[in-house]
PDB file of C-alpha atoms and ligand atoms in Angstrom:
ATOM      1  CA  MET I  12      38.580   6.487 -54.630  1.00  0.00           C
ATOM      2  CA  SER I  13      37.369  10.020 -55.205  1.00  0.00           C
ATOM      3  CA  ASP I  14      39.797  12.887 -54.909  1.00  0.00           C
ATOM      4  CA  ALA I  15      36.989  15.368 -54.251  1.00  0.00           C
ATOM      5  CA  ALA I  16      37.643  17.395 -51.089  1.00  0.00           C
ATOM      6  CA  ALA I  17      35.208  16.881 -48.205  1.00  0.00           C
ATOM      7  CA  PRO I  18      32.559  19.602 -48.268  1.00  0.00           C
ATOM      8  CA  GLU I  19      33.016  22.479 -45.807  1.00  0.00           C
ATOM      9  CA  PRO I  20      30.656  22.113 -42.853  1.00  0.00           C
ATOM     10  CA  LEU I  21      28.096  24.847 -42.471  1.00  0.00           C
ATOM     11  CA  PRO I  22      29.188  27.552 -39.980  1.00  0.00           C
ATOM     12  CA  ILE I  23      28.191  27.780 -36.346  1.00  0.00           C
ATOM     13  CA  LEU I  24      25.927  30.693 -35.427  1.00  0.00           C
ATOM     14  CA  LEU I  25      26.988  32.460 -32.207  1.00  0.00           C
ATOM     15  CA  LEU I  26      24.285  34.736 -30.840  1.00  0.00           C
ATOM     16  CA  ASN I  27      24.451  37.083 -27.860  1.00  0.00           C
ATOM     17  CA  GLY I  28      21.390  38.813 -26.506  1.00  0.00           C
ATOM     18  CA  PRO I  29      20.730  42.044 -24.643  1.00  0.00           C
ATOM     19  CA  ASN I  30      23.409  43.856 -22.672  1.00  0.00           C
ATOM     20  CA  LEU I  31      26.147  41.447 -23.679  1.00  0.00           C
ATOM     21  CA  ASN I  32      27.657  44.241 -25.778  1.00  0.00           C
ATOM     22  CA  THR I  33      28.636  45.791 -22.437  1.00  0.00           C
ATOM     23  CA  LEU I  34      30.788  42.851 -21.327  1.00  0.00           C
ATOM     24  CA  GLY I  35      34.045  44.068 -19.839  1.00  0.00           C
ATOM     25  CA  THR I  36      32.505  47.012 -18.020  1.00  0.00           C
ATOM     26  CA  ARG I  37      29.174  45.527 -16.882  1.00  0.00           C
ATOM     27  CA  GLU I  38      29.264  44.129 -13.330  1.00  0.00           C
ATOM     28  CA  PRO I  39      32.806  42.727 -13.667  1.00  0.00           C
ATOM     29  CA  ALA I  40      32.429  40.839 -10.379  1.00  0.00           C
ATOM     30  CA  VAL I  41      29.653  38.813 -12.035  1.00  0.00           C
ATOM     31  CA  TYR I  42      30.630  38.738 -15.721  1.00  0.00           C
ATOM     32  CA  GLY I  43      34.407  39.212 -15.588  1.00  0.00           C
ATOM     33  CA  SER I  44      36.560  41.674 -17.486  1.00  0.00           C
ATOM     34  CA  ASP I  45      36.549  40.049 -20.929  1.00  0.00           C
ATOM     35  CA  THR I  46      34.731  41.921 -23.677  1.00  0.00           C
ATOM     36  CA  LEU I  47      32.319  40.694 -26.345  1.00  0.00           C
ATOM     37  CA  ALA I  48      35.201  40.982 -28.828  1.00  0.00           C
ATOM     38  CA  ASP I  49      37.156  38.554 -26.618  1.00  0.00           C
ATOM     39  CA  VAL I  50      34.173  36.166 -26.669  1.00  0.00           C
ATOM     40  CA  VAL I  51      33.962  36.285 -30.461  1.00  0.00           C
ATOM     41  CA  ASP I  52      37.717  35.829 -30.805  1.00  0.00           C
ATOM     42  CA  LEU I  53      37.664  32.775 -28.509  1.00  0.00           C
ATOM     43  CA  ALA I  54      34.678  31.324 -30.342  1.00  0.00           C
ATOM     44  CA  GLU I  55      36.261  31.893 -33.772  1.00  0.00           C
ATOM     45  CA  ARG I  56      39.505  30.230 -32.690  1.00  0.00           C
ATOM     46  CA  THR I  57      37.661  27.260 -31.174  1.00  0.00           C
ATOM     47  CA  ALA I  58      35.462  26.781 -34.230  1.00  0.00           C
ATOM     48  CA  ALA I  59      38.434  27.082 -36.601  1.00  0.00           C
ATOM     49  CA  GLU I  60      40.398  24.500 -34.607  1.00  0.00           C
ATOM     50  CA  LEU I  61      37.488  22.105 -35.136  1.00  0.00           C
ATOM     51  CA  GLY I  62      37.176  22.923 -38.845  1.00  0.00           C
ATOM     52  CA  TYR I  63      34.136  25.201 -38.604  1.00  0.00           C
ATOM     53  CA  GLY I  64      33.497  28.785 -39.551  1.00  0.00           C
ATOM     54  CA  LEU I  65      31.644  31.092 -37.178  1.00  0.00           C
ATOM     55  CA  ARG I  66      28.992  33.755 -37.703  1.00  0.00           C
ATOM     56  CA  ALA I  67      28.662  35.987 -34.665  1.00  0.00           C
ATOM     57  CA  ALA I  68      26.046  38.605 -33.850  1.00  0.00           C
ATOM     58  CA  GLN I  69      24.747  40.488 -30.811  1.00  0.00           C
ATOM     59  CA  THR I  70      21.625  42.600 -30.461  1.00  0.00           C
ATOM     60  CA  ASN I  71      19.585  44.370 -27.831  1.00  0.00           C
ATOM     61  CA  HIS I  72      16.435  44.067 -29.987  1.00  0.00           C
ATOM     62  CA  GLU I  73      14.407  40.879 -29.719  1.00  0.00           C
ATOM     63  CA  GLY I  74      12.798  41.165 -33.173  1.00  0.00           C
ATOM     64  CA  GLN I  75      16.234  41.482 -34.753  1.00  0.00           C
ATOM     65  CA  MET I  76      17.332  38.335 -32.946  1.00  0.00           C
ATOM     66  CA  LEU I  77      14.259  36.434 -34.177  1.00  0.00           C
ATOM     67  CA  ASP I  78      14.888  37.613 -37.767  1.00  0.00           C
ATOM     68  CA  TRP I  79      18.516  36.481 -37.692  1.00  0.00           C
ATOM     69  CA  ILE I  80      17.467  33.049 -36.453  1.00  0.00           C
ATOM     70  CA  HIS I  81      14.801  32.715 -39.161  1.00  0.00           C
ATOM     71  CA  GLU I  82      17.282  33.817 -41.842  1.00  0.00           C
ATOM     72  CA  SER I  83      19.781  31.158 -40.760  1.00  0.00           C
ATOM     73  CA  VAL I  84      17.608  28.265 -41.951  1.00  0.00           C
ATOM     74  CA  GLY I  85      19.665  25.892 -44.085  1.00  0.00           C
ATOM     75  CA  GLU I  86      22.829  27.955 -43.585  1.00  0.00           C
ATOM     76  CA  ILE I  87      24.227  26.818 -40.221  1.00  0.00           C
ATOM     77  CA  SER I  88      25.302  23.628 -38.426  1.00  0.00           C
ATOM     78  CA  GLY I  89      24.076  24.707 -35.020  1.00  0.00           C
ATOM     79  CA  ILE I  90      23.533  27.610 -32.656  1.00  0.00           C
ATOM     80  CA  VAL I  91      25.413  28.712 -29.543  1.00  0.00           C
ATOM     81  CA  ILE I  92      23.407  31.376 -27.756  1.00  0.00           C
ATOM     82  CA  ASN I  93      23.676  33.446 -24.641  1.00  0.00           C
ATOM     83  CA  PRO I  94      20.125  34.827 -24.580  1.00  0.00           C
ATOM     84  CA  GLY I  95      20.906  37.276 -21.745  1.00  0.00           C
ATOM     85  CA  GLY I  96      17.735  38.401 -19.982  1.00  0.00           C
ATOM     86  CA  TRP I  97      15.503  36.830 -22.670  1.00  0.00           C
ATOM     87  CA  THR I  98      16.514  33.478 -21.170  1.00  0.00           C
ATOM     88  CA  HIS I  99      14.038  34.094 -18.391  1.00  0.00           C
ATOM     89  CA  THR I 100      11.267  35.847 -20.313  1.00  0.00           C
ATOM     90  CA  SER I 101      10.943  34.897 -23.954  1.00  0.00           C
ATOM     91  CA  VAL I 102       8.658  32.211 -25.361  1.00  0.00           C
ATOM     92  CA  ALA I 103       9.088  33.917 -28.773  1.00  0.00           C
ATOM     93  CA  LEU I 104      12.828  33.283 -28.685  1.00  0.00           C
ATOM     94  CA  VAL I 105      12.282  29.601 -27.896  1.00  0.00           C
ATOM     95  CA  ASP I 106       9.808  29.330 -30.769  1.00  0.00           C
ATOM     96  CA  ALA I 107      12.355  30.888 -33.157  1.00  0.00           C
ATOM     97  CA  LEU I 108      15.261  28.744 -31.975  1.00  0.00           C
ATOM     98  CA  VAL I 109      13.577  25.523 -33.109  1.00  0.00           C
ATOM     99  CA  VAL I 110      12.898  26.893 -36.636  1.00  0.00           C
ATOM    100  CA  PRO I 111      16.365  26.115 -38.117  1.00  0.00           C
ATOM    101  CA  GLY I 112      16.125  22.513 -36.870  1.00  0.00           C
ATOM    102  CA  VAL I 113      19.729  22.397 -35.622  1.00  0.00           C
ATOM    103  CA  PRO I 114      21.124  21.786 -32.116  1.00  0.00           C
ATOM    104  CA  VAL I 115      21.131  24.765 -29.760  1.00  0.00           C
ATOM    105  CA  MET I 116      23.655  25.171 -26.944  1.00  0.00           C
ATOM    106  CA  GLU I 117      22.723  27.650 -24.194  1.00  0.00           C
ATOM    107  CA  VAL I 118      25.519  29.552 -22.460  1.00  0.00           C
ATOM    108  CA  HIS I 119      25.543  31.763 -19.383  1.00  0.00           C
ATOM    109  CA  ILE I 120      28.739  33.401 -18.253  1.00  0.00           C
ATOM    110  CA  SER I 121      27.595  33.548 -14.625  1.00  0.00           C
ATOM    111  CA  ASN I 122      26.198  30.728 -12.521  1.00  0.00           C
ATOM    112  CA  VAL I 123      22.576  31.782 -12.845  1.00  0.00           C
ATOM    113  CA  HIS I 124      21.528  29.242 -10.197  1.00  0.00           C
ATOM    114  CA  LYS I 125      23.602  31.023  -7.558  1.00  0.00           C
ATOM    115  CA  ARG I 126      21.863  34.321  -8.318  1.00  0.00           C
ATOM    116  CA  GLU I 127      18.364  35.814  -7.973  1.00  0.00           C
ATOM    117  CA  ALA I 128      15.437  33.385  -8.141  1.00  0.00           C
ATOM    118  CA  PHE I 129      14.153  34.977 -11.365  1.00  0.00           C
ATOM    119  CA  ARG I 130      17.323  33.753 -13.112  1.00  0.00           C
ATOM    120  CA  HIS I 131      16.756  30.127 -12.097  1.00  0.00           C
ATOM    121  CA  HIS I 132      14.178  29.406 -14.805  1.00  0.00           C
ATOM    122  CA  SER I 133      15.165  29.324 -18.462  1.00  0.00           C
ATOM    123  CA  TYR I 134      12.641  29.022 -21.285  1.00  0.00           C
ATOM    124  CA  VAL I 135      15.519  28.270 -23.670  1.00  0.00           C
ATOM    125  CA  SER I 136      16.627  25.193 -21.697  1.00  0.00           C
ATOM    126  CA  SER I 137      13.404  23.429 -22.736  1.00  0.00           C
ATOM    127  CA  ILE I 138      14.781  23.105 -26.286  1.00  0.00           C
ATOM    128  CA  ALA I 139      18.556  23.260 -25.693  1.00  0.00           C
ATOM    129  CA  ALA I 140      20.823  20.295 -26.408  1.00  0.00           C
ATOM    130  CA  GLY I 141      22.935  21.443 -23.469  1.00  0.00           C
ATOM    131  CA  VAL I 142      23.341  24.263 -20.967  1.00  0.00           C
ATOM    132  CA  ILE I 143      26.611  25.702 -19.669  1.00  0.00           C
ATOM    133  CA  ALA I 144      26.630  28.221 -16.826  1.00  0.00           C
ATOM    134  CA  GLY I 145      29.211  29.645 -14.471  1.00  0.00           C
ATOM    135  CA  TYR I 146      32.423  29.030 -16.425  1.00  0.00           C
ATOM    136  CA  GLY I 147      32.936  32.634 -17.508  1.00  0.00           C
ATOM    137  CA  ILE I 148      33.551  33.148 -21.199  1.00  0.00           C
ATOM    138  CA  ARG I 149      35.153  29.671 -21.414  1.00  0.00           C
ATOM    139  CA  GLY I 150      31.554  28.434 -21.492  1.00  0.00           C
ATOM    140  CA  TYR I 151      31.356  29.570 -25.120  1.00  0.00           C
ATOM    141  CA  GLU I 152      34.364  27.405 -25.973  1.00  0.00           C
ATOM    142  CA  PHE I 153      32.856  24.393 -24.193  1.00  0.00           C
ATOM    143  CA  ALA I 154      29.538  24.934 -25.961  1.00  0.00           C
ATOM    144  CA  ILE I 155      31.187  24.989 -29.394  1.00  0.00           C
ATOM    145  CA  ARG I 156      33.131  21.811 -28.607  1.00  0.00           C
ATOM    146  CA  ARG I 157      29.928  20.063 -27.516  1.00  0.00           C
ATOM    147  CA  LEU I 158      28.004  21.348 -30.523  1.00  0.00           C
ATOM    148  CA  VAL I 159      30.637  19.947 -32.882  1.00  0.00           C
ATOM    149  CA  GLU I 160      30.457  16.590 -31.062  1.00  0.00           C
ATOM    150  CA  LEU I 161      26.724  16.606 -31.747  1.00  0.00           C
ATOM    151  CA  VAL I 162      26.830  17.637 -35.408  1.00  0.00           C
ATOM    152  CA  GLY I 163      30.295  16.460 -36.529  1.00  0.00           C
TER     153      GLY I 163
HETATM  154  C1  DHK E 309      23.527  37.135 -18.943  1.00  0.00           C
HETATM  155  C2  DHK E 309      22.527  38.021 -18.698  1.00  0.00           C
HETATM  156  O1  DHK E 309      22.466  39.175 -19.369  1.00  0.00           O
HETATM  157  C3  DHK E 309      21.530  37.802 -17.653  1.00  0.00           C
HETATM  158  O2  DHK E 309      20.291  38.398 -17.942  1.00  0.00           O
HETATM  159  C4  DHK E 309      21.334  36.325 -17.335  1.00  0.00           C
HETATM  160  C5  DHK E 309      23.551  35.790 -18.335  1.00  0.00           C
HETATM  161  C6  DHK E 309      22.682  35.663 -17.107  1.00  0.00           C
HETATM  162  C7  DHK E 309      24.949  35.265 -18.179  1.00  0.00           C
HETATM  163  O3  DHK E 309      25.342  34.822 -17.109  1.00  0.00           O
HETATM  164  O4  DHK E 309      25.696  35.289 -19.173  1.00  0.00           O
HETATM  165  O5  DHK E 309      20.502  36.172 -16.217  1.00  0.00           O
END
């Protein structure tokens, strides 16, 4: 029997796209009153409970988001992403998300299917392992739990 400790799993990458830095003040009737800091705190606690570290980042700049995804190759177990408005517009984001070759969980705080028609289509869903929408910020927790089921 070896007494070597089990290797640490690679961290989970939590990504938030445009306008999600304004959580807490942005349309609280739609997105609730929790802030992005609350999201990151919840995600860190959930990941830690499951034995995973978390890297979290948010940007309003699509090129920055693509660069972060490319740079994560070989360094992460999986991705949890709320792509914000890029959900409905960005082929480039979808192309980047498959580069690391790890499962991707897509999260939306609001129930996008109950909203405007332009929010009903997601490019990201075509490559996502799962999609969670309409559970408020708890969706991030559920996505991390599912991701760990997939990669654990
Ligand atoms: C967040 C956004 O910023 C919107 O552009 C999406 C999503 C919905 C959410 O519910 O978290 O349409």
